């Protein structure tokens, strides 16, 4: 934030942040991916470190120039590619974590049986369809399992409004479905987020009630979310 010193309210805490986007192999050289830049997750990790936390960043296909400053600041950076790898890395780190934030864009589906050899085109023949299967919901599992007692579990959701429901309607339904303590809902496709570098998120609790709204840079949004986390962290 602009005013005052950074609180050291996460000193002695271990936080795990996943960032980036997972990639699911189609064959040895191709994948299904997404456009997540990973910048909000990296901002969350940097803000937590500045507030005194020990940080593990599970980095799904992030560019080295994004993760290097965090590693230099003492964060543990675990690079992963697929959802299966991300799930394993997050759950392993979560066993020692006070807070887990799932900021990564996780592929909802993966090819069921990627061949070990590259798929070749056959002149004149229609391409073979790629069968997809659903990935595990890492966030919902973490919320259900609570790998460490008292652990705070946080998710992110980028939503668009549509004819039937607003951004917040979708966010509230998702918050109830996931069971996370907090869900940061980001309206995509609205003027604020597009025209300027300003982000706006509404933080919901597990019942879908609004906890707080934060607008600003990705770092300011990150600090607003850590403020909300700090309020519900069990005392040490
Ligand atoms: N998430 C996850 N595992 C998945 C899918 C999503 O952990 N297989 C997490 C994301 O990291 C994020 C939150 O769940 O923190 C919301 O992701 P989102 O894609 O918005 O939710 P979905 O349940 O996949 O719903 P949708 O159909 O809208 O994609
Ligand atoms: Ca999804």
CSV table of C-alpha atoms and ligand atoms in Angstrom, one decimal:
chain,number,residue,atom,x,y,z
A,1,UNK,CA,0.0,0.0,0.0
A,2,UNK,CA,1.0,3.6,-0.3
A,3,UNK,CA,0.7,4.7,3.3
A,4,UNK,CA,2.9,3.5,6.1
A,5,UNK,CA,5.5,0.7,6.5
A,6,UNK,CA,4.9,-2.8,5.4
A,7,UNK,CA,3.5,-4.9,8.3
A,8,UNK,CA,5.6,-7.9,9.3
A,9,UNK,CA,2.4,-9.8,10.1
A,10,UNK,CA,3.4,-13.0,8.3
A,11,UNK,CA,6.7,-13.4,10.2
A,12,UNK,CA,7.1,-17.0,11.3
A,13,UNK,CA,4.5,-18.2,8.8
A,14,UNK,CA,5.0,-20.5,5.9
A,15,UNK,CA,3.0,-19.7,2.8
A,16,UNK,CA,2.6,-21.7,-0.5
A,17,UNK,CA,1.6,-19.8,-3.6
A,18,UNK,CA,1.0,-21.5,-7.0
A,19,UNK,CA,1.4,-19.3,-10.0
A,20,UNK,CA,1.4,-19.5,-13.8
A,21,UNK,CA,-0.5,-22.0,-15.9
A,22,UNK,CA,-0.3,-25.7,-16.2
A,23,UNK,CA,0.4,-27.5,-19.5
A,24,UNK,CA,-1.0,-30.9,-20.4
A,25,UNK,CA,0.9,-33.0,-22.9
A,26,UNK,CA,-0.8,-34.0,-26.2
A,27,UNK,CA,2.3,-35.8,-27.3
A,28,UNK,CA,6.0,-35.4,-26.5
A,29,UNK,CA,6.2,-32.0,-28.3
A,30,UNK,CA,2.7,-30.4,-27.8
A,31,UNK,CA,0.5,-29.4,-25.0
A,32,UNK,CA,-2.8,-27.8,-24.0
A,33,UNK,CA,-2.0,-24.6,-22.1
A,34,UNK,CA,-3.4,-21.2,-21.1
A,35,UNK,CA,-2.5,-17.6,-21.3
A,36,UNK,CA,-1.9,-16.9,-17.6
A,37,UNK,CA,1.1,-14.6,-17.1
A,38,UNK,CA,1.7,-15.7,-13.5
A,39,UNK,CA,2.2,-12.1,-12.5
A,40,UNK,CA,-0.6,-12.0,-9.8
A,41,UNK,CA,0.8,-15.1,-8.2
A,42,UNK,CA,4.4,-13.7,-8.3
A,43,UNK,CA,3.1,-10.5,-6.7
A,44,UNK,CA,1.4,-12.5,-4.0
A,45,UNK,CA,4.7,-14.4,-3.3
A,46,UNK,CA,6.7,-11.2,-3.2
A,47,UNK,CA,4.2,-9.4,-0.9
A,48,UNK,CA,4.2,-12.4,1.5
A,49,UNK,CA,8.0,-12.4,1.6
A,50,UNK,CA,8.1,-8.6,2.3
A,51,UNK,CA,5.7,-9.2,5.2
A,52,UNK,CA,8.1,-11.8,6.7
A,53,UNK,CA,6.7,-15.1,5.5
A,54,UNK,CA,8.8,-18.1,4.4
A,55,UNK,CA,7.5,-18.6,0.8
A,56,UNK,CA,7.3,-21.6,-1.4
A,57,UNK,CA,6.3,-20.6,-5.0
A,58,UNK,CA,5.1,-23.5,-7.1
A,59,UNK,CA,5.8,-22.0,-10.5
A,60,UNK,CA,3.9,-23.5,-13.4
A,61,UNK,CA,5.8,-22.7,-16.6
A,62,UNK,CA,6.9,-19.3,-15.4
A,63,UNK,CA,9.7,-17.4,-17.1
A,64,UNK,CA,13.0,-17.3,-15.2
A,65,UNK,CA,13.0,-13.5,-15.0
A,66,UNK,CA,9.8,-13.6,-13.0
A,67,UNK,CA,11.0,-16.2,-10.5
A,68,UNK,CA,14.7,-15.1,-10.1
A,69,UNK,CA,14.0,-12.1,-7.8
A,70,UNK,CA,11.9,-14.3,-5.5
A,71,UNK,CA,14.6,-17.0,-5.3
A,72,UNK,CA,17.2,-14.3,-4.6
A,73,UNK,CA,15.0,-13.0,-1.8
A,74,UNK,CA,15.0,-16.5,-0.2
A,75,UNK,CA,11.8,-18.1,-1.5
A,76,UNK,CA,11.8,-21.7,-2.5
A,77,UNK,CA,10.8,-22.0,-6.1
A,78,UNK,CA,9.5,-25.3,-7.4
A,79,UNK,CA,9.1,-25.5,-11.2
A,80,UNK,CA,6.3,-27.7,-12.5
A,81,UNK,CA,4.6,-28.2,-15.9
A,82,UNK,CA,1.5,-30.4,-15.7
A,83,UNK,CA,-1.4,-30.3,-13.3
A,84,UNK,CA,-0.3,-33.7,-11.8
A,85,UNK,CA,3.1,-32.1,-11.1
A,86,UNK,CA,1.6,-29.0,-9.6
A,87,UNK,CA,-0.8,-31.0,-7.4
A,88,UNK,CA,2.1,-33.1,-6.0
A,89,UNK,CA,4.4,-30.1,-5.4
A,90,UNK,CA,1.6,-28.0,-3.8
A,91,UNK,CA,0.4,-30.8,-1.5
A,92,UNK,CA,3.9,-31.7,-0.5
A,93,UNK,CA,4.7,-28.1,0.5
A,94,UNK,CA,1.2,-27.6,2.1
A,95,UNK,CA,2.0,-30.2,4.8
A,96,UNK,CA,4.2,-27.5,6.4
A,97,UNK,CA,2.2,-24.4,5.4
A,98,UNK,CA,0.0,-22.0,7.3
A,99,UNK,CA,-1.5,-20.7,4.1
A,100,UNK,CA,-1.9,-22.1,0.6
A,101,UNK,CA,-2.9,-19.7,-2.2
A,102,UNK,CA,-3.9,-21.3,-5.6
A,103,UNK,CA,-3.2,-18.4,-8.0
A,104,UNK,CA,-2.2,-20.7,-10.8
A,105,UNK,CA,-4.5,-21.3,-13.8
A,106,UNK,CA,-5.0,-25.1,-13.7
A,107,UNK,CA,-6.1,-26.9,-16.8
A,108,UNK,CA,-9.5,-28.3,-16.3
A,109,UNK,CA,-8.9,-31.3,-18.7
A,110,UNK,CA,-5.9,-33.3,-19.9
A,111,UNK,CA,-5.5,-35.7,-22.9
A,112,UNK,CA,-6.4,-39.1,-21.6
A,113,UNK,CA,-3.5,-41.1,-23.0
A,114,UNK,CA,-0.8,-39.0,-24.7
A,115,UNK,CA,1.2,-41.2,-27.1
A,116,UNK,CA,5.0,-41.4,-26.4
A,117,UNK,CA,5.7,-40.7,-30.1
A,118,UNK,CA,4.9,-37.5,-31.9
A,119,UNK,CA,1.5,-37.5,-33.6
A,120,UNK,CA,2.0,-37.4,-37.5
A,121,UNK,CA,-0.4,-36.0,-40.0
A,122,UNK,CA,-1.6,-38.3,-42.7
A,123,UNK,CA,-2.3,-36.7,-46.1
A,124,UNK,CA,-6.0,-36.4,-46.8
A,125,UNK,CA,-7.0,-38.2,-43.5
A,126,UNK,CA,-9.1,-36.4,-40.8
A,127,UNK,CA,-7.2,-35.8,-37.6
A,128,UNK,CA,-7.8,-38.2,-34.8
A,129,UNK,CA,-9.8,-36.6,-32.0
A,130,UNK,CA,-8.0,-36.0,-28.7
A,131,UNK,CA,-9.9,-37.6,-25.8
A,132,UNK,CA,-9.9,-35.5,-22.7
A,133,UNK,CA,-10.4,-36.4,-19.0
A,134,UNK,CA,-11.0,-34.1,-16.1
A,135,UNK,CA,-8.1,-33.1,-13.8
A,136,UNK,CA,-8.4,-33.2,-10.0
A,137,UNK,CA,-9.5,-30.0,-8.4
A,138,UNK,CA,-6.4,-29.1,-6.4
A,139,UNK,CA,-8.0,-26.2,-4.6
A,140,UNK,CA,-11.2,-28.2,-3.6
A,141,UNK,CA,-9.0,-31.1,-2.4
A,142,UNK,CA,-6.9,-28.8,-0.3
A,143,UNK,CA,-10.0,-27.2,1.2
A,144,UNK,CA,-11.4,-30.6,2.0
A,145,UNK,CA,-8.2,-32.2,3.3
A,146,UNK,CA,-6.6,-29.4,5.4
A,147,UNK,CA,-3.2,-31.0,5.2
A,148,UNK,CA,-2.1,-29.0,8.3
A,149,UNK,CA,-4.6,-28.1,11.1
A,150,UNK,CA,-5.8,-24.5,11.0
A,151,UNK,CA,-4.4,-24.0,7.5
A,152,UNK,CA,-6.0,-21.1,5.5
A,153,UNK,CA,-6.8,-22.1,1.9
A,154,UNK,CA,-7.3,-19.4,-0.7
A,155,UNK,CA,-8.4,-19.5,-4.4
A,156,UNK,CA,-8.6,-17.2,-7.3
A,157,UNK,CA,-11.3,-16.9,-10.0
A,158,UNK,CA,-11.5,-14.8,-13.1
A,159,UNK,CA,-15.1,-14.5,-14.1
A,160,UNK,CA,-17.2,-12.8,-16.8
A,161,UNK,CA,-20.8,-11.8,-16.4
A,162,UNK,CA,-23.4,-13.3,-18.8
A,163,UNK,CA,-27.1,-13.2,-19.5
A,164,UNK,CA,-28.0,-15.4,-16.6
A,165,UNK,CA,-25.6,-14.2,-13.9
A,166,UNK,CA,-23.2,-11.4,-12.9
A,167,UNK,CA,-19.5,-11.8,-12.1
A,168,UNK,CA,-20.3,-11.9,-8.4
A,169,UNK,CA,-23.1,-14.5,-8.9
A,170,UNK,CA,-20.6,-16.8,-10.5
A,171,UNK,CA,-18.0,-16.0,-7.8
A,172,UNK,CA,-20.4,-16.7,-5.0
A,173,UNK,CA,-21.5,-20.0,-6.4
A,174,UNK,CA,-17.8,-21.0,-7.0
A,175,UNK,CA,-16.9,-19.9,-3.4
A,176,UNK,CA,-19.6,-22.2,-2.0
A,177,UNK,CA,-18.6,-25.1,-4.3
A,178,UNK,CA,-14.8,-24.9,-3.5
A,179,UNK,CA,-14.9,-24.7,0.2
A,180,UNK,CA,-11.8,-22.5,0.4
A,181,UNK,CA,-11.7,-19.9,3.2
A,182,UNK,CA,-11.3,-17.1,0.7
A,183,UNK,CA,-11.9,-16.8,-3.0
A,184,UNK,CA,-10.5,-13.7,-4.8
A,185,UNK,CA,-12.9,-13.0,-7.7
A,186,UNK,CA,-11.5,-10.9,-10.6
A,187,UNK,CA,-13.9,-9.4,-13.2
A,188,UNK,CA,-12.3,-9.9,-16.6
A,189,UNK,CA,-13.4,-8.1,-19.6
A,190,UNK,CA,-14.5,-5.0,-17.7
A,191,UNK,CA,-13.1,-1.5,-18.6
A,192,UNK,CA,-11.2,-1.1,-15.4
A,193,UNK,CA,-9.0,-4.2,-15.9
A,194,UNK,CA,-8.5,-3.7,-19.6
A,195,UNK,CA,-7.8,-0.1,-20.2
A,196,UNK,CA,-5.5,0.5,-17.3
A,197,UNK,CA,-3.1,-1.6,-15.3
A,198,UNK,CA,-5.5,-1.6,-12.5
A,199,UNK,CA,-6.9,-4.8,-11.1
A,200,UNK,CA,-10.0,-5.2,-9.0
A,201,UNK,CA,-10.9,-8.2,-6.9
A,202,UNK,CA,-13.7,-9.0,-4.5
A,203,UNK,CA,-12.7,-11.4,-1.8
A,204,UNK,CA,-15.5,-13.8,-0.8
A,205,UNK,CA,-15.6,-16.2,2.1
A,206,UNK,CA,-16.7,-19.9,1.9
A,207,UNK,CA,-20.4,-18.9,2.2
A,208,UNK,CA,-20.0,-16.5,-0.7
A,209,UNK,CA,-20.2,-13.4,1.5
A,210,UNK,CA,-18.1,-10.4,0.5
A,211,UNK,CA,-15.1,-9.9,2.9
A,212,UNK,CA,-13.4,-7.0,1.2
A,213,UNK,CA,-12.8,-5.4,-2.2
A,214,UNK,CA,-9.3,-4.4,-3.4
A,215,UNK,CA,-8.4,-2.3,-6.4
A,216,UNK,CA,-5.0,-1.3,-7.6
A,217,UNK,CA,-1.8,-2.8,-9.0
A,218,UNK,CA,-1.2,-6.6,-8.7
A,219,UNK,CA,1.0,-5.9,-5.7
A,220,UNK,CA,-1.7,-3.8,-4.1
A,221,UNK,CA,-4.3,-6.5,-4.7
A,222,UNK,CA,-1.8,-9.0,-3.2
A,223,UNK,CA,-1.4,-6.9,-0.1
A,224,UNK,CA,-5.1,-6.5,0.2
A,225,UNK,CA,-5.5,-10.3,0.0
A,226,UNK,CA,-2.8,-10.9,2.7
A,227,UNK,CA,-4.6,-8.3,4.9
A,228,UNK,CA,-7.7,-10.5,4.6
A,229,UNK,CA,-5.7,-13.7,5.3
A,230,UNK,CA,-3.9,-12.2,8.3
A,231,UNK,CA,-7.3,-11.5,9.9
A,232,UNK,CA,-8.4,-15.1,9.8
A,233,UNK,CA,-5.0,-16.8,10.5
A,234,UNK,CA,-5.1,-18.7,13.8
A,235,UNK,CA,-2.7,-17.1,16.3
A,236,UNK,CA,0.7,-18.7,16.6
B,1,LIG,N1,-8.3,-24.9,-9.6
B,1,LIG,C1,-7.7,-26.0,-9.1
B,1,LIG,N2,-7.7,-27.2,-9.8
B,1,LIG,C2,-8.4,-27.3,-10.9
B,1,LIG,C3,-9.1,-26.2,-11.4
B,1,LIG,C4,-9.0,-25.0,-10.7
B,1,LIG,O1,-7.0,-26.0,-8.1
B,1,LIG,N3,-8.5,-28.5,-11.6
B,1,LIG,C5,-8.3,-23.7,-8.8
B,1,LIG,C6,-7.6,-22.5,-9.4
B,1,LIG,O2,-6.2,-22.5,-9.1
B,1,LIG,C7,-8.3,-21.3,-8.8
B,1,LIG,C8,-9.7,-21.9,-8.5
B,1,LIG,O3,-9.6,-23.3,-8.5
B,1,LIG,O4,-7.7,-21.0,-7.5
B,1,LIG,C9,-10.7,-21.4,-9.5
B,1,LIG,O5,-10.4,-21.8,-10.8
B,1,LIG,P1,-11.5,-21.7,-11.9
B,1,LIG,O6,-10.9,-22.2,-13.2
B,1,LIG,O7,-12.1,-20.4,-11.9
B,1,LIG,O8,-12.6,-22.7,-11.3
B,1,LIG,P2,-13.2,-24.1,-11.9
B,1,LIG,O9,-13.7,-24.8,-10.7
B,1,LIG,O10,-12.3,-24.8,-12.8
B,1,LIG,O11,-14.5,-23.6,-12.7
B,1,LIG,P3,-14.6,-23.1,-14.3
B,1,LIG,O12,-15.6,-24.1,-14.9
B,1,LIG,O13,-15.2,-21.7,-14.2
B,1,LIG,O14,-13.3,-23.1,-14.9
B,2,LIG,CA1,-11.2,-23.9,-14.7
